[in-house]
Tab-separated table of C-alpha atoms in Angstrom:
chain	number	residue	atom	x	y	z
P	25	UNK	CA	-21.226	-0.913	0.760
P	26	UNK	CA	-19.306	1.845	1.434
P	27	UNK	CA	-15.620	1.582	-0.707
P	28	UNK	CA	-14.284	-1.537	-1.359
P	29	UNK	CA	-15.661	-5.008	0.380
P	30	UNK	CA	-13.537	-8.181	0.207
P	31	UNK	CA	-14.766	-11.415	1.075
P	32	UNK	CA	-13.865	-14.000	2.595
P	33	UNK	CA	-12.210	-12.245	5.468
P	34	UNK	CA	-10.497	-14.898	6.295
P	35	UNK	CA	-9.895	-18.489	4.693
P	36	UNK	CA	-7.968	-21.993	5.570
P	37	UNK	CA	-7.965	-23.674	2.382
P	38	UNK	CA	-6.378	-27.063	1.663
P	39	UNK	CA	-3.497	-27.272	-0.279
P	40	UNK	CA	-4.454	-28.225	-4.541
P	41	UNK	CA	-8.299	-26.296	-3.772
P	42	UNK	CA	-9.290	-23.656	-5.631
P	43	UNK	CA	-9.855	-20.464	-4.327
P	44	UNK	CA	-11.497	-17.171	-5.671
P	45	UNK	CA	-11.194	-13.932	-3.338
P	46	UNK	CA	-13.840	-11.371	-3.922
P	47	UNK	CA	-13.521	-7.662	-4.518
P	48	UNK	CA	-15.980	-5.440	-5.187
P	49	UNK	CA	-15.788	-1.281	-5.407
P	50	UNK	CA	-18.282	1.033	-5.104
P	51	UNK	CA	-16.680	4.283	-6.204
P	52	UNK	CA	-17.109	3.790	-9.813
P	53	UNK	CA	-12.844	3.757	-9.757
P	54	UNK	CA	-11.301	2.829	-12.924
P	55	UNK	CA	-8.349	0.935	-12.174
P	56	UNK	CA	-7.975	-2.126	-8.959
P	57	UNK	CA	-5.268	-3.841	-7.723
P	58	UNK	CA	-4.713	-7.095	-5.504
P	59	UNK	CA	-1.644	-6.864	-3.499
P	60	UNK	CA	-0.436	-9.362	-0.886
P	61	UNK	CA	1.394	-8.401	2.047
P	62	UNK	CA	4.208	-10.994	4.137
P	63	UNK	CA	5.661	-10.166	6.956
P	64	UNK	CA	9.161	-8.426	6.286
P	65	UNK	CA	8.202	-7.597	2.552
P	66	UNK	CA	5.570	-5.138	2.343
P	67	UNK	CA	2.688	-5.114	0.074
P	68	UNK	CA	3.331	-6.796	-3.242
P	69	UNK	CA	1.164	-5.956	-6.369
P	70	UNK	CA	0.213	-9.583	-7.714
P	71	UNK	CA	-2.302	-8.010	-10.650
P	72	UNK	CA	-3.995	-4.711	-11.482
P	73	UNK	CA	-6.275	-3.563	-14.001
P	74	UNK	CA	-6.460	-0.404	-15.110
P	75	UNK	CA	-9.702	-0.606	-16.605
P	76	UNK	CA	-12.808	-2.743	-17.292
P	77	UNK	CA	-11.785	-5.555	-19.699
P	78	UNK	CA	-7.775	-4.895	-18.751
P	79	UNK	CA	-5.668	-6.789	-16.630
P	80	UNK	CA	-1.679	-6.594	-16.256
P	81	UNK	CA	0.452	-8.764	-13.972
P	82	UNK	CA	2.439	-7.217	-11.281
P	83	UNK	CA	5.843	-8.151	-9.659
P	84	UNK	CA	4.592	-11.791	-8.111
P	85	UNK	CA	1.545	-13.077	-10.351
P	86	UNK	CA	2.553	-16.707	-10.651
P	87	UNK	CA	-0.202	-18.868	-9.675
P	88	UNK	CA	-3.099	-16.111	-9.849
P	89	UNK	CA	-4.896	-15.137	-12.473
P	90	UNK	CA	-7.600	-12.258	-12.296
P	91	UNK	CA	-10.559	-11.046	-14.609
P	92	UNK	CA	-12.106	-7.926	-14.788
P	93	UNK	CA	-15.937	-8.134	-16.734
P	94	UNK	CA	-17.359	-4.951	-15.232
P	95	UNK	CA	-15.829	-0.983	-13.456
P	96	UNK	CA	-16.874	-2.693	-9.479
P	97	UNK	CA	-15.540	-6.551	-9.573
P	98	UNK	CA	-12.318	-7.479	-9.540
P	99	UNK	CA	-11.745	-11.225	-8.584
P	100	UNK	CA	-8.923	-13.019	-7.566
P	101	UNK	CA	-8.600	-17.069	-8.328
P	102	UNK	CA	-5.907	-19.353	-7.359
P	103	UNK	CA	-6.059	-22.137	-9.067
P	104	UNK	CA	-4.367	-24.676	-7.366
P	105	UNK	CA	-3.374	-23.321	-4.004
P	106	UNK	CA	0.090	-23.952	-2.762
P	107	UNK	CA	1.590	-23.060	1.270
P	108	UNK	CA	3.622	-20.375	0.028
P	109	UNK	CA	0.509	-18.543	-0.689
P	110	UNK	CA	-0.796	-18.072	3.165
P	111	UNK	CA	-0.956	-14.375	3.096
P	112	UNK	CA	-2.665	-11.581	3.828
P	113	UNK	CA	-4.457	-10.352	0.661
P	114	UNK	CA	-5.293	-6.528	0.117
P	115	UNK	CA	-7.519	-5.168	-3.021
P	116	UNK	CA	-7.150	-1.876	-3.353
P	117	UNK	CA	-8.988	1.276	-6.089
P	118	UNK	CA	-8.129	4.292	-7.306
P	119	UNK	CA	-9.341	6.975	-9.948
P	120	UNK	CA	-6.265	6.412	-12.106
P	121	UNK	CA	-7.808	9.419	-14.203
P	122	UNK	CA	-7.119	11.649	-11.199
P	123	UNK	CA	-2.784	12.405	-11.395
P	124	UNK	CA	-1.360	10.574	-8.178
P	125	UNK	CA	-4.829	9.863	-6.841
P	126	UNK	CA	-4.080	7.357	-3.328
P	127	UNK	CA	-5.559	4.317	-3.506
P	128	UNK	CA	-8.594	2.994	-1.690
P	129	UNK	CA	-7.866	-0.338	0.450
P	130	UNK	CA	-10.293	-2.840	1.486
P	131	UNK	CA	-10.017	-4.660	4.708
P	132	UNK	CA	-7.914	-7.496	3.593
P	133	UNK	CA	-8.347	-11.372	3.665
P	134	UNK	CA	-6.475	-13.709	5.712
P	135	UNK	CA	-5.688	-16.954	3.760
P	136	UNK	CA	-3.749	-19.763	4.844
P	137	UNK	CA	-3.168	-22.879	2.764
P	138	UNK	CA	-2.364	-26.289	4.312
S	25	UNK	CA	14.700	0.429	-11.383
S	26	UNK	CA	12.073	1.835	-9.663
S	27	UNK	CA	12.704	1.323	-6.415
S	28	UNK	CA	11.661	2.672	-2.598
S	29	UNK	CA	14.003	1.865	1.017
S	30	UNK	CA	12.601	2.389	4.337
S	31	UNK	CA	15.693	1.199	5.660
S	32	UNK	CA	14.170	0.906	9.217
S	33	UNK	CA	12.226	-2.546	10.203
S	34	UNK	CA	11.155	-1.421	13.714
S	35	UNK	CA	11.846	1.885	15.803
S	36	UNK	CA	10.693	1.741	19.618
S	37	UNK	CA	10.828	4.997	21.422
S	38	UNK	CA	8.810	6.420	24.837
S	39	UNK	CA	5.783	8.571	24.463
S	40	UNK	CA	6.322	12.274	23.765
S	41	UNK	CA	9.634	11.252	21.928
S	42	UNK	CA	9.845	12.960	18.351
S	43	UNK	CA	10.725	10.151	15.870
S	44	UNK	CA	11.108	10.276	12.603
S	45	UNK	CA	10.359	7.321	9.431
S	46	UNK	CA	13.135	7.169	6.320
S	47	UNK	CA	12.084	7.079	2.999
S	48	UNK	CA	14.487	6.900	-0.271
S	49	UNK	CA	12.693	6.215	-3.310
S	50	UNK	CA	14.654	5.768	-6.937
S	51	UNK	CA	13.131	6.452	-10.405
S	52	UNK	CA	13.927	8.254	-13.714
S	53	UNK	CA	10.419	8.940	-14.145
S	54	UNK	CA	10.162	13.532	-13.897
S	55	UNK	CA	6.362	13.139	-12.540
S	56	UNK	CA	5.711	11.039	-10.289
S	57	UNK	CA	3.828	11.009	-6.507
S	58	UNK	CA	5.158	9.689	-2.782
S	59	UNK	CA	2.315	8.889	-0.410
S	60	UNK	CA	2.522	7.661	3.375
S	61	UNK	CA	0.426	4.980	4.749
S	62	UNK	CA	-0.711	3.274	7.819
S	63	UNK	CA	-1.243	0.262	9.275
S	64	UNK	CA	-2.570	0.207	12.693
S	65	UNK	CA	-2.969	-3.386	14.348
S	66	UNK	CA	-6.544	-3.548	13.464
S	67	UNK	CA	-4.780	-4.554	9.942
S	68	UNK	CA	-6.384	-2.205	7.556
S	69	UNK	CA	-4.357	0.445	5.247
S	70	UNK	CA	-5.029	4.173	6.023
S	71	UNK	CA	-4.026	6.947	4.017
S	72	UNK	CA	-1.973	9.910	5.511
S	73	UNK	CA	-0.677	12.115	2.688
S	74	UNK	CA	-0.166	12.204	-0.744
S	75	UNK	CA	2.916	14.497	-2.385
S	76	UNK	CA	3.284	15.621	-5.918
S	77	UNK	CA	6.768	15.419	-7.582
S	78	UNK	CA	6.156	19.366	-8.296
S	79	UNK	CA	6.264	20.500	-4.832
S	80	UNK	CA	9.033	20.618	-2.773
S	81	UNK	CA	7.491	22.396	-0.064
S	82	UNK	CA	7.326	20.507	3.312
S	83	UNK	CA	3.628	19.834	5.160
S	84	UNK	CA	2.358	19.760	8.585
S	85	UNK	CA	-0.542	18.061	9.874
S	86	UNK	CA	-1.308	18.049	13.529
S	87	UNK	CA	1.634	16.077	15.062
S	88	UNK	CA	2.843	15.361	11.493
S	89	UNK	CA	5.119	16.497	9.250
S	90	UNK	CA	6.817	15.361	5.493
S	91	UNK	CA	9.955	16.800	4.338
S	92	UNK	CA	10.161	16.343	1.078
S	93	UNK	CA	13.576	16.520	-0.454
S	94	UNK	CA	14.156	15.605	-4.302
S	95	UNK	CA	17.759	16.331	-4.329
S	96	UNK	CA	18.151	13.212	-2.526
S	97	UNK	CA	14.898	11.312	-3.676
S	98	UNK	CA	13.965	11.402	0.445
S	99	UNK	CA	10.332	11.660	1.504
S	100	UNK	CA	10.457	11.587	5.372
S	101	UNK	CA	8.164	11.569	7.786
S	102	UNK	CA	8.184	13.207	10.944
S	103	UNK	CA	5.758	12.364	14.641
S	104	UNK	CA	6.196	15.195	16.778
S	105	UNK	CA	5.294	14.456	20.203
S	106	UNK	CA	4.177	10.449	19.735
S	107	UNK	CA	1.468	8.947	21.388
S	108	UNK	CA	0.940	5.236	21.963
S	109	UNK	CA	-2.087	5.503	19.047
S	110	UNK	CA	0.837	5.722	16.798
S	111	UNK	CA	1.819	2.782	16.827
S	112	UNK	CA	1.558	1.042	13.688
S	113	UNK	CA	3.520	0.038	10.739
S	114	UNK	CA	3.871	2.598	7.840
S	115	UNK	CA	4.486	2.650	4.386
S	116	UNK	CA	5.894	4.737	2.377
S	117	UNK	CA	5.229	4.218	-1.576
S	118	UNK	CA	6.253	5.776	-4.439
S	119	UNK	CA	3.769	6.409	-7.105
S	120	UNK	CA	5.088	6.746	-10.812
S	121	UNK	CA	3.081	7.933	-13.649
S	122	UNK	CA	5.409	5.470	-16.102
S	123	UNK	CA	3.817	2.475	-14.570
S	124	UNK	CA	0.491	3.818	-13.113
S	125	UNK	CA	0.979	1.863	-9.933
S	126	UNK	CA	2.199	2.745	-6.621
S	127	UNK	CA	5.541	0.130	-5.646
S	128	UNK	CA	5.292	-0.147	-1.405
S	129	UNK	CA	8.258	-0.166	0.783
S	130	UNK	CA	8.879	-2.834	2.887
S	131	UNK	CA	7.788	-0.818	6.059
S	132	UNK	CA	8.931	0.436	9.141
S	133	UNK	CA	7.403	-0.848	12.738
S	134	UNK	CA	6.793	2.214	15.190
S	135	UNK	CA	6.263	0.862	18.851
S	136	UNK	CA	5.033	3.496	21.499
S	137	UNK	CA	5.722	3.189	25.081
S	138	UNK	CA	4.088	4.731	27.441
């Protein structure tokens, strides 16, 4: 693994189903983030975690939950998917102790809810 | 409120022309960071530059240059002698110390015609 790995790459999901998007990093970054990208809206923050064991809500958290049991993993769960959650999801990490450190992004998960 | 505006939704120029992408941000933070990311058609997010709010010196990297004007809260990005490979969506993204996370603009889609 080099950087951030997201899985799956893409998924078609029936509405009402539960789904977990996986994100793993090997850089020992303390902070991790989930964004969704929709056409014309840029990237919007869903949830974030400044360190293992803590999480926080971003701009659009409804319908999503996260956990941060350890430094490397930051899964995003859709408890009951709805079509409006069709989007491309990006996981990112940063070393927030390094002032102004930029984000490293995963390659994204394209999710279609039908 | 912390906000970023990329007023140009789409720009199309002919190859070899110079092009400037505008970015205006709002913040009450005295310390912050400014980023530009590139998203080519392949979809990944590529880090281009980070600028500290204390450093208003403009920066040049090859054909890319950035003009940071704190007085007008702008951080504009210029590509000189554009090439087809520059075609991408470009995101301006301020990082605020008070929020410890990066806020992305809605992006500017740049198309370079041969």
